[in-house]
Amino acid sequence: MLAIVIPFYKIIFFESTLLSLDNQINKNFNVYIGNDNSPDDPSTVIAKYENKINIKYVDFQNNFGKSSLVKHWERCIEMINDEEWVMILGDDDELSEGVVEMFYNYLNKEINVIRFSSCKINDKSEKISSIYVNPIIESSTDFIFRETRSSLSEYIFNKKQIDKIGFKRFPLAWFSDKLAVLEFSNFKDIFSINEAVVYVRISNQSISGIQSNYREKWIATFEFYYYLISSKKNFFTKIQQKKLIEQLSKTYMNDKKHPINFLKISKIFLVNLNVLDYLKFIKSIYKSVIN
């Protein structure tokens, strides 16, 4: 069975999220809502739907999201009973009516990560992008290099993989979802369903839409690529390893005020025997400083 977990904090779009669950053709799922000590009380909204869909609600007394959003995800996941599959749905995102139906139609227990097509919406629930479709079967290690978008809401994960591996705690949980796709799939294939859509809201209320958190996003991006190339490089081809180092270098160049990160990236170059590339990297730093 499917568990839909909603780590709640903002109420502004929350009813639209629950309405999209009530509109599901197949209602064979349970909803788990964990309140991250929000100043907003969602109980009135939840009461409108608790007789229509199966909801378990917990009002946590401590806020985790400000220090670790992943930590809040984890305690929400702990609310789950015995469901085998988990979707972590944003409290401002929406599902098209066929998402759950298509999940059961295509369920393949040999796959640990399932992904839906997606579309960006604004604060009025208007589409602001085309629908992003994906290859039906795609290697997760190919996916992170493909020009596309990704958000946690559009994935369904095998619960055993979540319990076994867990989410990496990057700042703002930025890139925590992409790393989960890689690790929960054992760096193997993702199965995609394009017949139903997850609508991902982009607004000045969302982490993706806020511009003032650039610093935390930068730190998380660096940590993501450093983790992959330092700890998981054997899952990638030599060409992909080089791309990971290039991404790490590019991230570092966006903010060169961290001597520890400079030492980290220098070690990566030298351990991988990319001496010529390392010299080019040093040269690019020099040019950026004197210009």
PDB file of C-alpha atoms in Angstrom:
ATOM      1  CA  MET A   1       0.000   0.000   0.000  1.00  0.00           C
ATOM      2  CA  LEU A   2       1.011   3.628  -0.518  1.00  0.00           C
ATOM      3  CA  ALA A   3       1.744   6.163   2.216  1.00  0.00           C
ATOM      4  CA  ILE A   4       1.571   9.845   1.282  1.00  0.00           C
ATOM      5  CA  VAL A   5       3.574  11.836   3.823  1.00  0.00           C
ATOM      6  CA  ILE A   6       3.094  15.597   4.074  1.00  0.00           C
ATOM      7  CA  PRO A   7       5.666  17.474   6.182  1.00  0.00           C
ATOM      8  CA  PHE A   8       3.442  20.467   6.988  1.00  0.00           C
ATOM      9  CA  TYR A   9       4.515  24.042   7.754  1.00  0.00           C
ATOM     10  CA  LYS A  10       2.703  26.532   5.491  1.00  0.00           C
ATOM     11  CA  ILE A  11      -1.072  26.608   5.232  1.00  0.00           C
ATOM     12  CA  ILE A  12      -1.445  29.016   2.312  1.00  0.00           C
ATOM     13  CA  PHE A  13      -1.734  26.293  -0.369  1.00  0.00           C
ATOM     14  CA  PHE A  14      -2.390  23.320   1.890  1.00  0.00           C
ATOM     15  CA  GLU A  15      -6.058  22.861   1.060  1.00  0.00           C
ATOM     16  CA  SER A  16      -5.224  22.612  -2.641  1.00  0.00           C
ATOM     17  CA  THR A  17      -2.874  19.764  -1.766  1.00  0.00           C
ATOM     18  CA  LEU A  18      -5.527  17.869   0.197  1.00  0.00           C
ATOM     19  CA  LEU A  19      -8.148  18.547  -2.475  1.00  0.00           C
ATOM     20  CA  SER A  20      -5.886  16.932  -5.063  1.00  0.00           C
ATOM     21  CA  LEU A  21      -5.704  13.834  -2.845  1.00  0.00           C
ATOM     22  CA  ASP A  22      -9.469  13.774  -2.400  1.00  0.00           C
ATOM     23  CA  ASN A  23      -9.794  13.921  -6.187  1.00  0.00           C
ATOM     24  CA  GLN A  24      -7.721  10.778  -6.737  1.00  0.00           C
ATOM     25  CA  ILE A  25      -9.475   8.114  -8.809  1.00  0.00           C
ATOM     26  CA  ASN A  26      -7.872   5.423  -6.656  1.00  0.00           C
ATOM     27  CA  LYS A  27      -7.967   6.203  -2.925  1.00  0.00           C
ATOM     28  CA  ASN A  28      -5.979   3.180  -1.821  1.00  0.00           C
ATOM     29  CA  PHE A  29      -3.514   5.222   0.229  1.00  0.00           C
ATOM     30  CA  ASN A  30      -3.045   6.651   3.709  1.00  0.00           C
ATOM     31  CA  VAL A  31      -2.034  10.244   4.410  1.00  0.00           C
ATOM     32  CA  TYR A  32       0.363  11.164   7.214  1.00  0.00           C
ATOM     33  CA  ILE A  33       0.624  14.851   8.101  1.00  0.00           C
ATOM     34  CA  GLY A  34       3.299  16.072  10.502  1.00  0.00           C
ATOM     35  CA  ASN A  35       3.091  19.681  11.701  1.00  0.00           C
ATOM     36  CA  ASP A  36       6.577  21.189  12.170  1.00  0.00           C
ATOM     37  CA  ASN A  37       5.408  23.444  15.038  1.00  0.00           C
ATOM     38  CA  SER A  38       3.956  25.846  12.475  1.00  0.00           C
ATOM     39  CA  PRO A  39       2.324  29.155  13.507  1.00  0.00           C
ATOM     40  CA  ASP A  40      -0.549  28.034  11.239  1.00  0.00           C
ATOM     41  CA  ASP A  41      -3.117  25.543  12.533  1.00  0.00           C
ATOM     42  CA  PRO A  42      -4.153  23.123   9.750  1.00  0.00           C
ATOM     43  CA  SER A  43      -6.688  21.208  11.856  1.00  0.00           C
ATOM     44  CA  THR A  44      -9.732  22.991  10.390  1.00  0.00           C
ATOM     45  CA  VAL A  45      -8.620  22.205   6.840  1.00  0.00           C
ATOM     46  CA  ILE A  46      -7.788  18.609   7.759  1.00  0.00           C
ATOM     47  CA  ALA A  47     -11.238  18.192   9.349  1.00  0.00           C
ATOM     48  CA  LYS A  48     -12.852  18.916   5.966  1.00  0.00           C
ATOM     49  CA  TYR A  49     -11.122  15.902   4.406  1.00  0.00           C
ATOM     50  CA  GLU A  50     -10.631  13.357   7.197  1.00  0.00           C
ATOM     51  CA  ASN A  51     -13.918  11.614   6.334  1.00  0.00           C
ATOM     52  CA  LYS A  52     -12.968  11.478   2.648  1.00  0.00           C
ATOM     53  CA  ILE A  53      -9.393  10.218   2.829  1.00  0.00           C
ATOM     54  CA  ASN A  54      -7.529   8.300   5.540  1.00  0.00           C
ATOM     55  CA  ILE A  55      -5.517  10.879   7.494  1.00  0.00           C
ATOM     56  CA  LYS A  56      -3.245  10.608  10.512  1.00  0.00           C
ATOM     57  CA  TYR A  57      -2.193  13.986  11.907  1.00  0.00           C
ATOM     58  CA  VAL A  58       0.501  14.768  14.483  1.00  0.00           C
ATOM     59  CA  ASP A  59       1.178  18.262  15.834  1.00  0.00           C
ATOM     60  CA  PHE A  60       4.856  18.154  16.778  1.00  0.00           C
ATOM     61  CA  GLN A  61       5.896  20.528  19.551  1.00  0.00           C
ATOM     62  CA  ASN A  62       9.417  21.210  18.273  1.00  0.00           C
ATOM     63  CA  ASN A  63      10.409  22.840  14.999  1.00  0.00           C
ATOM     64  CA  PHE A  64      13.034  20.867  13.079  1.00  0.00           C
ATOM     65  CA  GLY A  65      12.734  22.480   9.646  1.00  0.00           C
ATOM     66  CA  LYS A  66      14.723  25.615  10.472  1.00  0.00           C
ATOM     67  CA  SER A  67      17.781  23.570  11.370  1.00  0.00           C
ATOM     68  CA  SER A  68      17.201  20.372   9.375  1.00  0.00           C
ATOM     69  CA  LEU A  69      14.313  19.868   7.001  1.00  0.00           C
ATOM     70  CA  VAL A  70      15.379  16.245   6.487  1.00  0.00           C
ATOM     71  CA  LYS A  71      15.035  15.647  10.222  1.00  0.00           C
ATOM     72  CA  HIS A  72      11.380  16.700   9.961  1.00  0.00           C
ATOM     73  CA  TRP A  73      10.886  14.372   6.979  1.00  0.00           C
ATOM     74  CA  GLU A  74      12.303  11.535   9.044  1.00  0.00           C
ATOM     75  CA  ARG A  75       9.927  11.949  11.979  1.00  0.00           C
ATOM     76  CA  CYS A  76       6.987  12.241   9.578  1.00  0.00           C
ATOM     77  CA  ILE A  77       8.051   8.978   7.926  1.00  0.00           C
ATOM     78  CA  GLU A  78       8.160   7.377  11.373  1.00  0.00           C
ATOM     79  CA  MET A  79       4.385   7.948  11.578  1.00  0.00           C
ATOM     80  CA  ILE A  80       3.833   5.351   8.845  1.00  0.00           C
ATOM     81  CA  ASN A  81       2.281   2.005   9.703  1.00  0.00           C
ATOM     82  CA  ASP A  82       3.196  -0.895   7.390  1.00  0.00           C
ATOM     83  CA  GLU A  83       2.969   0.669   3.910  1.00  0.00           C
ATOM     84  CA  GLU A  84       5.623  -0.534   1.474  1.00  0.00           C
ATOM     85  CA  TRP A  85       5.798   2.621  -0.637  1.00  0.00           C
ATOM     86  CA  VAL A  86       6.221   6.280   0.344  1.00  0.00           C
ATOM     87  CA  MET A  87       5.566   9.585  -1.391  1.00  0.00           C
ATOM     88  CA  ILE A  88       6.772  12.714   0.434  1.00  0.00           C
ATOM     89  CA  LEU A  89       4.436  15.416  -0.848  1.00  0.00           C
ATOM     90  CA  GLY A  90       5.069  19.119  -0.359  1.00  0.00           C
ATOM     91  CA  ASP A  91       2.362  20.991   1.545  1.00  0.00           C
ATOM     92  CA  ASP A  92       1.935  23.279  -1.473  1.00  0.00           C
ATOM     93  CA  ASP A  93       2.134  20.729  -4.313  1.00  0.00           C
ATOM     94  CA  GLU A  94      -0.733  18.963  -6.098  1.00  0.00           C
ATOM     95  CA  LEU A  95      -1.355  15.622  -7.825  1.00  0.00           C
ATOM     96  CA  SER A  96      -3.330  15.044 -10.980  1.00  0.00           C
ATOM     97  CA  GLU A  97      -6.285  12.726 -10.347  1.00  0.00           C
ATOM     98  CA  GLY A  98      -4.608   9.668 -11.875  1.00  0.00           C
ATOM     99  CA  VAL A  99      -1.340   9.587  -9.916  1.00  0.00           C
ATOM    100  CA  VAL A 100      -2.312   6.883  -7.417  1.00  0.00           C
ATOM    101  CA  GLU A 101      -4.179   4.871 -10.070  1.00  0.00           C
ATOM    102  CA  MET A 102      -1.166   4.885 -12.390  1.00  0.00           C
ATOM    103  CA  PHE A 103       1.124   3.947  -9.506  1.00  0.00           C
ATOM    104  CA  TYR A 104      -0.807   0.738  -8.893  1.00  0.00           C
ATOM    105  CA  ASN A 105      -1.213   0.037 -12.615  1.00  0.00           C
ATOM    106  CA  TYR A 106       2.540   0.123 -13.172  1.00  0.00           C
ATOM    107  CA  LEU A 107       3.786  -1.123  -9.799  1.00  0.00           C
ATOM    108  CA  ASN A 108       6.929  -3.185 -10.297  1.00  0.00           C
ATOM    109  CA  LYS A 109       8.511  -4.510  -7.130  1.00  0.00           C
ATOM    110  CA  GLU A 110      11.867  -4.945  -8.830  1.00  0.00           C
ATOM    111  CA  ILE A 111      12.180  -1.147  -8.967  1.00  0.00           C
ATOM    112  CA  ASN A 112      12.854   0.898  -5.811  1.00  0.00           C
ATOM    113  CA  VAL A 113      12.272   4.404  -7.204  1.00  0.00           C
ATOM    114  CA  ILE A 114       9.221   5.505  -9.215  1.00  0.00           C
ATOM    115  CA  ARG A 115       8.968   8.962 -10.778  1.00  0.00           C
ATOM    116  CA  PHE A 116       6.040  10.872 -12.268  1.00  0.00           C
ATOM    117  CA  SER A 117       5.996  13.546 -14.916  1.00  0.00           C
ATOM    118  CA  SER A 118       5.837  17.036 -13.450  1.00  0.00           C
ATOM    119  CA  CYS A 119       4.742  20.576 -14.173  1.00  0.00           C
ATOM    120  CA  LYS A 120       5.454  23.877 -12.440  1.00  0.00           C
ATOM    121  CA  ILE A 121       2.499  25.902 -11.146  1.00  0.00           C
ATOM    122  CA  ASN A 122       2.300  29.355  -9.590  1.00  0.00           C
ATOM    123  CA  ASP A 123       0.481  30.642  -6.511  1.00  0.00           C
ATOM    124  CA  LYS A 124      -2.800  30.555  -8.464  1.00  0.00           C
ATOM    125  CA  SER A 125      -2.291  26.903  -9.459  1.00  0.00           C
ATOM    126  CA  GLU A 126      -1.723  28.028 -13.050  1.00  0.00           C
ATOM    127  CA  LYS A 127       0.740  26.056 -15.161  1.00  0.00           C
ATOM    128  CA  ILE A 128       3.961  28.009 -15.722  1.00  0.00           C
ATOM    129  CA  SER A 129       5.890  25.322 -17.584  1.00  0.00           C
ATOM    130  CA  SER A 130       5.347  22.536 -20.022  1.00  0.00           C
ATOM    131  CA  ILE A 131       4.964  19.030 -18.596  1.00  0.00           C
ATOM    132  CA  TYR A 132       8.333  17.411 -17.961  1.00  0.00           C
ATOM    133  CA  VAL A 133       8.275  13.802 -19.116  1.00  0.00           C
ATOM    134  CA  ASN A 134      11.000  11.271 -18.508  1.00  0.00           C
ATOM    135  CA  PRO A 135      12.435   8.122 -20.097  1.00  0.00           C
ATOM    136  CA  ILE A 136      10.395   5.121 -18.924  1.00  0.00           C
ATOM    137  CA  ILE A 137      13.521   3.376 -17.690  1.00  0.00           C
ATOM    138  CA  GLU A 138      16.515   5.545 -16.903  1.00  0.00           C
ATOM    139  CA  SER A 139      19.758   4.941 -15.073  1.00  0.00           C
ATOM    140  CA  SER A 140      19.870   7.181 -12.002  1.00  0.00           C
ATOM    141  CA  THR A 141      23.511   7.979 -12.736  1.00  0.00           C
ATOM    142  CA  ASP A 142      22.505   9.255 -16.180  1.00  0.00           C
ATOM    143  CA  PHE A 143      19.562  11.205 -14.780  1.00  0.00           C
ATOM    144  CA  ILE A 144      21.608  13.625 -12.657  1.00  0.00           C
ATOM    145  CA  PHE A 145      23.501  14.801 -15.744  1.00  0.00           C
ATOM    146  CA  ARG A 146      20.411  15.233 -17.906  1.00  0.00           C
ATOM    147  CA  GLU A 147      19.016  18.735 -18.412  1.00  0.00           C
ATOM    148  CA  THR A 148      15.738  18.485 -16.529  1.00  0.00           C
ATOM    149  CA  ARG A 149      14.147  19.437 -13.229  1.00  0.00           C
ATOM    150  CA  SER A 150      13.407  17.365 -10.149  1.00  0.00           C
ATOM    151  CA  SER A 151      11.609  17.715  -6.822  1.00  0.00           C
ATOM    152  CA  LEU A 152      10.891  15.346  -3.975  1.00  0.00           C
ATOM    153  CA  SER A 153       7.104  15.322  -4.497  1.00  0.00           C
ATOM    154  CA  GLU A 154       7.271  13.546  -7.840  1.00  0.00           C
ATOM    155  CA  TYR A 155       8.915  10.388  -6.468  1.00  0.00           C
ATOM    156  CA  ILE A 156       7.638   7.273  -4.731  1.00  0.00           C
ATOM    157  CA  PHE A 157      10.275   5.307  -2.818  1.00  0.00           C
ATOM    158  CA  ASN A 158      10.410   1.762  -1.538  1.00  0.00           C
ATOM    159  CA  LYS A 159      10.082   2.091   2.261  1.00  0.00           C
ATOM    160  CA  LYS A 160      12.745  -0.570   2.884  1.00  0.00           C
ATOM    161  CA  GLN A 161      15.303   1.582   1.067  1.00  0.00           C
ATOM    162  CA  ILE A 162      14.378   4.646   3.117  1.00  0.00           C
ATOM    163  CA  ASP A 163      14.786   2.668   6.346  1.00  0.00           C
ATOM    164  CA  LYS A 164      18.050   1.100   5.217  1.00  0.00           C
ATOM    165  CA  ILE A 165      19.798   4.166   3.759  1.00  0.00           C
ATOM    166  CA  GLY A 166      18.023   7.309   4.931  1.00  0.00           C
ATOM    167  CA  PHE A 167      18.138  10.835   3.550  1.00  0.00           C
ATOM    168  CA  LYS A 168      21.352  12.870   3.558  1.00  0.00           C
ATOM    169  CA  ARG A 169      21.010  16.035   5.642  1.00  0.00           C
ATOM    170  CA  PHE A 170      22.110  18.802   3.291  1.00  0.00           C
ATOM    171  CA  PRO A 171      21.233  22.446   4.136  1.00  0.00           C
ATOM    172  CA  LEU A 172      17.591  23.204   3.203  1.00  0.00           C
ATOM    173  CA  ALA A 173      17.448  19.540   2.074  1.00  0.00           C
ATOM    174  CA  TRP A 174      18.739  20.958  -1.230  1.00  0.00           C
ATOM    175  CA  PHE A 175      19.890  17.998  -3.365  1.00  0.00           C
ATOM    176  CA  SER A 176      18.761  15.579  -0.622  1.00  0.00           C
ATOM    177  CA  ASP A 177      16.049  14.377  -3.007  1.00  0.00           C
ATOM    178  CA  LYS A 178      18.445  13.786  -5.913  1.00  0.00           C
ATOM    179  CA  LEU A 179      20.846  11.882  -3.719  1.00  0.00           C
ATOM    180  CA  ALA A 180      17.927   9.785  -2.446  1.00  0.00           C
ATOM    181  CA  VAL A 181      17.071   8.877  -6.042  1.00  0.00           C
ATOM    182  CA  LEU A 182      20.624   7.660  -6.554  1.00  0.00           C
ATOM    183  CA  GLU A 183      21.028   5.810  -3.278  1.00  0.00           C
ATOM    184  CA  PHE A 184      17.518   4.375  -2.924  1.00  0.00           C
ATOM    185  CA  SER A 185      17.796   2.973  -6.465  1.00  0.00           C
ATOM    186  CA  ASN A 186      21.211   1.507  -5.532  1.00  0.00           C
ATOM    187  CA  PHE A 187      22.575   3.726  -8.317  1.00  0.00           C
ATOM    188  CA  LYS A 188      20.521   1.690 -10.766  1.00  0.00           C
ATOM    189  CA  ASP A 189      17.296   2.337 -12.699  1.00  0.00           C
ATOM    190  CA  ILE A 190      14.371   4.693 -12.094  1.00  0.00           C
ATOM    191  CA  PHE A 191      10.958   3.767 -13.472  1.00  0.00           C
ATOM    192  CA  SER A 192       8.935   6.706 -14.828  1.00  0.00           C
ATOM    193  CA  ILE A 193       5.178   7.150 -15.220  1.00  0.00           C
ATOM    194  CA  ASN A 194       4.263   9.896 -17.684  1.00  0.00           C
ATOM    195  CA  GLU A 195       0.494   9.314 -17.771  1.00  0.00           C
ATOM    196  CA  ALA A 196      -0.065  11.309 -14.548  1.00  0.00           C
ATOM    197  CA  VAL A 197       1.412  14.584 -13.319  1.00  0.00           C
ATOM    198  CA  VAL A 198       2.731  16.036 -10.076  1.00  0.00           C
ATOM    199  CA  TYR A 199       2.254  19.805  -9.971  1.00  0.00           C
ATOM    200  CA  VAL A 200       5.154  21.505  -8.198  1.00  0.00           C
ATOM    201  CA  ARG A 201       4.420  24.978  -6.893  1.00  0.00           C
ATOM    202  CA  ILE A 202       6.998  27.710  -7.416  1.00  0.00           C
ATOM    203  CA  SER A 203       6.249  30.795  -5.338  1.00  0.00           C
ATOM    204  CA  ASN A 204       7.884  33.248  -2.956  1.00  0.00           C
ATOM    205  CA  GLN A 205       6.803  30.846  -0.200  1.00  0.00           C
ATOM    206  CA  SER A 206       8.799  27.871  -1.499  1.00  0.00           C
ATOM    207  CA  ILE A 207      12.477  27.053  -1.025  1.00  0.00           C
ATOM    208  CA  SER A 208      12.938  26.863  -4.803  1.00  0.00           C
ATOM    209  CA  GLY A 209      11.315  30.253  -5.313  1.00  0.00           C
ATOM    210  CA  ILE A 210      13.087  32.149  -2.516  1.00  0.00           C
ATOM    211  CA  GLN A 211      16.279  33.912  -3.594  1.00  0.00           C
ATOM    212  CA  SER A 212      17.567  34.951  -0.156  1.00  0.00           C
ATOM    213  CA  ASN A 213      18.693  31.402   0.698  1.00  0.00           C
ATOM    214  CA  TYR A 214      21.372  31.314  -2.005  1.00  0.00           C
ATOM    215  CA  ARG A 215      24.142  30.717   0.536  1.00  0.00           C
ATOM    216  CA  GLU A 216      22.609  27.559   1.958  1.00  0.00           C
ATOM    217  CA  LYS A 217      21.862  26.266  -1.543  1.00  0.00           C
ATOM    218  CA  TRP A 218      25.477  26.833  -2.565  1.00  0.00           C
ATOM    219  CA  ILE A 219      26.785  24.926   0.463  1.00  0.00           C
ATOM    220  CA  ALA A 220      24.386  22.044  -0.203  1.00  0.00           C
ATOM    221  CA  THR A 221      25.366  21.900  -3.888  1.00  0.00           C
ATOM    222  CA  PHE A 222      29.054  21.700  -3.026  1.00  0.00           C
ATOM    223  CA  GLU A 223      28.414  18.997  -0.394  1.00  0.00           C
ATOM    224  CA  PHE A 224      26.333  16.967  -2.863  1.00  0.00           C
ATOM    225  CA  TYR A 225      28.964  16.814  -5.594  1.00  0.00           C
ATOM    226  CA  TYR A 226      31.800  16.370  -3.098  1.00  0.00           C
ATOM    227  CA  TYR A 227      29.992  13.441  -1.471  1.00  0.00           C
ATOM    228  CA  LEU A 228      29.441  11.719  -4.820  1.00  0.00           C
ATOM    229  CA  ILE A 229      32.987  12.068  -6.113  1.00  0.00           C
ATOM    230  CA  SER A 230      34.643  11.312  -2.772  1.00  0.00           C
ATOM    231  CA  SER A 231      32.413   8.470  -1.559  1.00  0.00           C
ATOM    232  CA  LYS A 232      30.428   7.078  -4.490  1.00  0.00           C
ATOM    233  CA  LYS A 233      32.594   7.579  -7.568  1.00  0.00           C
ATOM    234  CA  ASN A 234      32.823   3.865  -8.348  1.00  0.00           C
ATOM    235  CA  PHE A 235      29.153   3.899  -9.380  1.00  0.00           C
ATOM    236  CA  PHE A 236      29.994   6.342 -12.176  1.00  0.00           C
ATOM    237  CA  THR A 237      31.891   5.951 -15.434  1.00  0.00           C
ATOM    238  CA  LYS A 238      35.208   7.761 -15.909  1.00  0.00           C
ATOM    239  CA  ILE A 239      33.461  10.347 -18.071  1.00  0.00           C
ATOM    240  CA  GLN A 240      30.791  10.875 -15.419  1.00  0.00           C
ATOM    241  CA  GLN A 241      33.442  11.190 -12.711  1.00  0.00           C
ATOM    242  CA  LYS A 242      35.059  13.957 -14.693  1.00  0.00           C
ATOM    243  CA  LYS A 243      31.685  15.703 -15.001  1.00  0.00           C
ATOM    244  CA  LEU A 244      31.195  15.467 -11.246  1.00  0.00           C
ATOM    245  CA  ILE A 245      34.569  17.122 -10.673  1.00  0.00           C
ATOM    246  CA  GLU A 246      33.665  19.814 -13.202  1.00  0.00           C
ATOM    247  CA  GLN A 247      30.403  20.493 -11.355  1.00  0.00           C
ATOM    248  CA  LEU A 248      32.254  20.616  -8.052  1.00  0.00           C
ATOM    249  CA  SER A 249      34.775  23.085  -9.514  1.00  0.00           C
ATOM    250  CA  LYS A 250      32.019  25.247 -10.950  1.00  0.00           C
ATOM    251  CA  THR A 251      30.251  25.337  -7.599  1.00  0.00           C
ATOM    252  CA  TYR A 252      33.450  26.313  -5.811  1.00  0.00           C
ATOM    253  CA  MET A 253      34.121  29.128  -8.297  1.00  0.00           C
ATOM    254  CA  ASN A 254      30.781  30.718  -7.370  1.00  0.00           C
ATOM    255  CA  ASP A 255      32.170  31.400  -3.897  1.00  0.00           C
ATOM    256  CA  LYS A 256      35.917  31.167  -3.391  1.00  0.00           C
ATOM    257  CA  LYS A 257      36.060  32.272   0.272  1.00  0.00           C
ATOM    258  CA  HIS A 258      36.286  28.802   1.801  1.00  0.00           C
ATOM    259  CA  PRO A 259      39.839  27.516   2.336  1.00  0.00           C
ATOM    260  CA  ILE A 260      38.576  24.159   3.630  1.00  0.00           C
ATOM    261  CA  ASN A 261      36.589  23.621   0.432  1.00  0.00           C
ATOM    262  CA  PHE A 262      39.649  24.566  -1.581  1.00  0.00           C
ATOM    263  CA  LEU A 263      41.618  21.846   0.207  1.00  0.00           C
ATOM    264  CA  LYS A 264      38.791  19.367  -0.373  1.00  0.00           C
ATOM    265  CA  ILE A 265      38.595  20.030  -4.087  1.00  0.00           C
ATOM    266  CA  SER A 266      42.398  20.010  -4.418  1.00  0.00           C
ATOM    267  CA  LYS A 267      42.474  16.570  -2.851  1.00  0.00           C
ATOM    268  CA  ILE A 268      39.791  15.369  -5.277  1.00  0.00           C
ATOM    269  CA  PHE A 269      41.838  16.510  -8.277  1.00  0.00           C
ATOM    270  CA  LEU A 270      45.042  14.945  -7.034  1.00  0.00           C
ATOM    271  CA  VAL A 271      43.529  11.663  -5.821  1.00  0.00           C
ATOM    272  CA  ASN A 272      41.982  11.237  -9.259  1.00  0.00           C
ATOM    273  CA  LEU A 273      45.301  12.171 -10.900  1.00  0.00           C
ATOM    274  CA  ASN A 274      43.768  15.068 -12.806  1.00  0.00           C
ATOM    275  CA  VAL A 275      46.927  17.161 -12.567  1.00  0.00           C
ATOM    276  CA  LEU A 276      46.421  19.090 -15.806  1.00  0.00           C
ATOM    277  CA  ASP A 277      42.794  19.806 -14.939  1.00  0.00           C
ATOM    278  CA  TYR A 278      43.905  20.899 -11.481  1.00  0.00           C
ATOM    279  CA  LEU A 279      46.367  23.366 -12.971  1.00  0.00           C
ATOM    280  CA  LYS A 280      43.572  24.759 -15.157  1.00  0.00           C
ATOM    281  CA  PHE A 281      41.412  25.073 -12.047  1.00  0.00           C
ATOM    282  CA  ILE A 282      44.154  27.008 -10.214  1.00  0.00           C
ATOM    283  CA  LYS A 283      44.610  29.229 -13.259  1.00  0.00           C
ATOM    284  CA  SER A 284      40.891  30.009 -13.376  1.00  0.00           C
ATOM    285  CA  ILE A 285      40.993  31.022  -9.714  1.00  0.00           C
ATOM    286  CA  TYR A 286      43.967  33.281 -10.384  1.00  0.00           C
ATOM    287  CA  LYS A 287      42.243  34.942 -13.344  1.00  0.00           C
ATOM    288  CA  SER A 288      39.080  35.563 -11.341  1.00  0.00           C
ATOM    289  CA  VAL A 289      41.073  37.199  -8.553  1.00  0.00           C
ATOM    290  CA  ILE A 290      43.086  39.601 -10.703  1.00  0.00           C
ATOM    291  CA  ASN A 291      40.109  40.599 -12.895  1.00  0.00           C
TER     292      ASN A 291
END
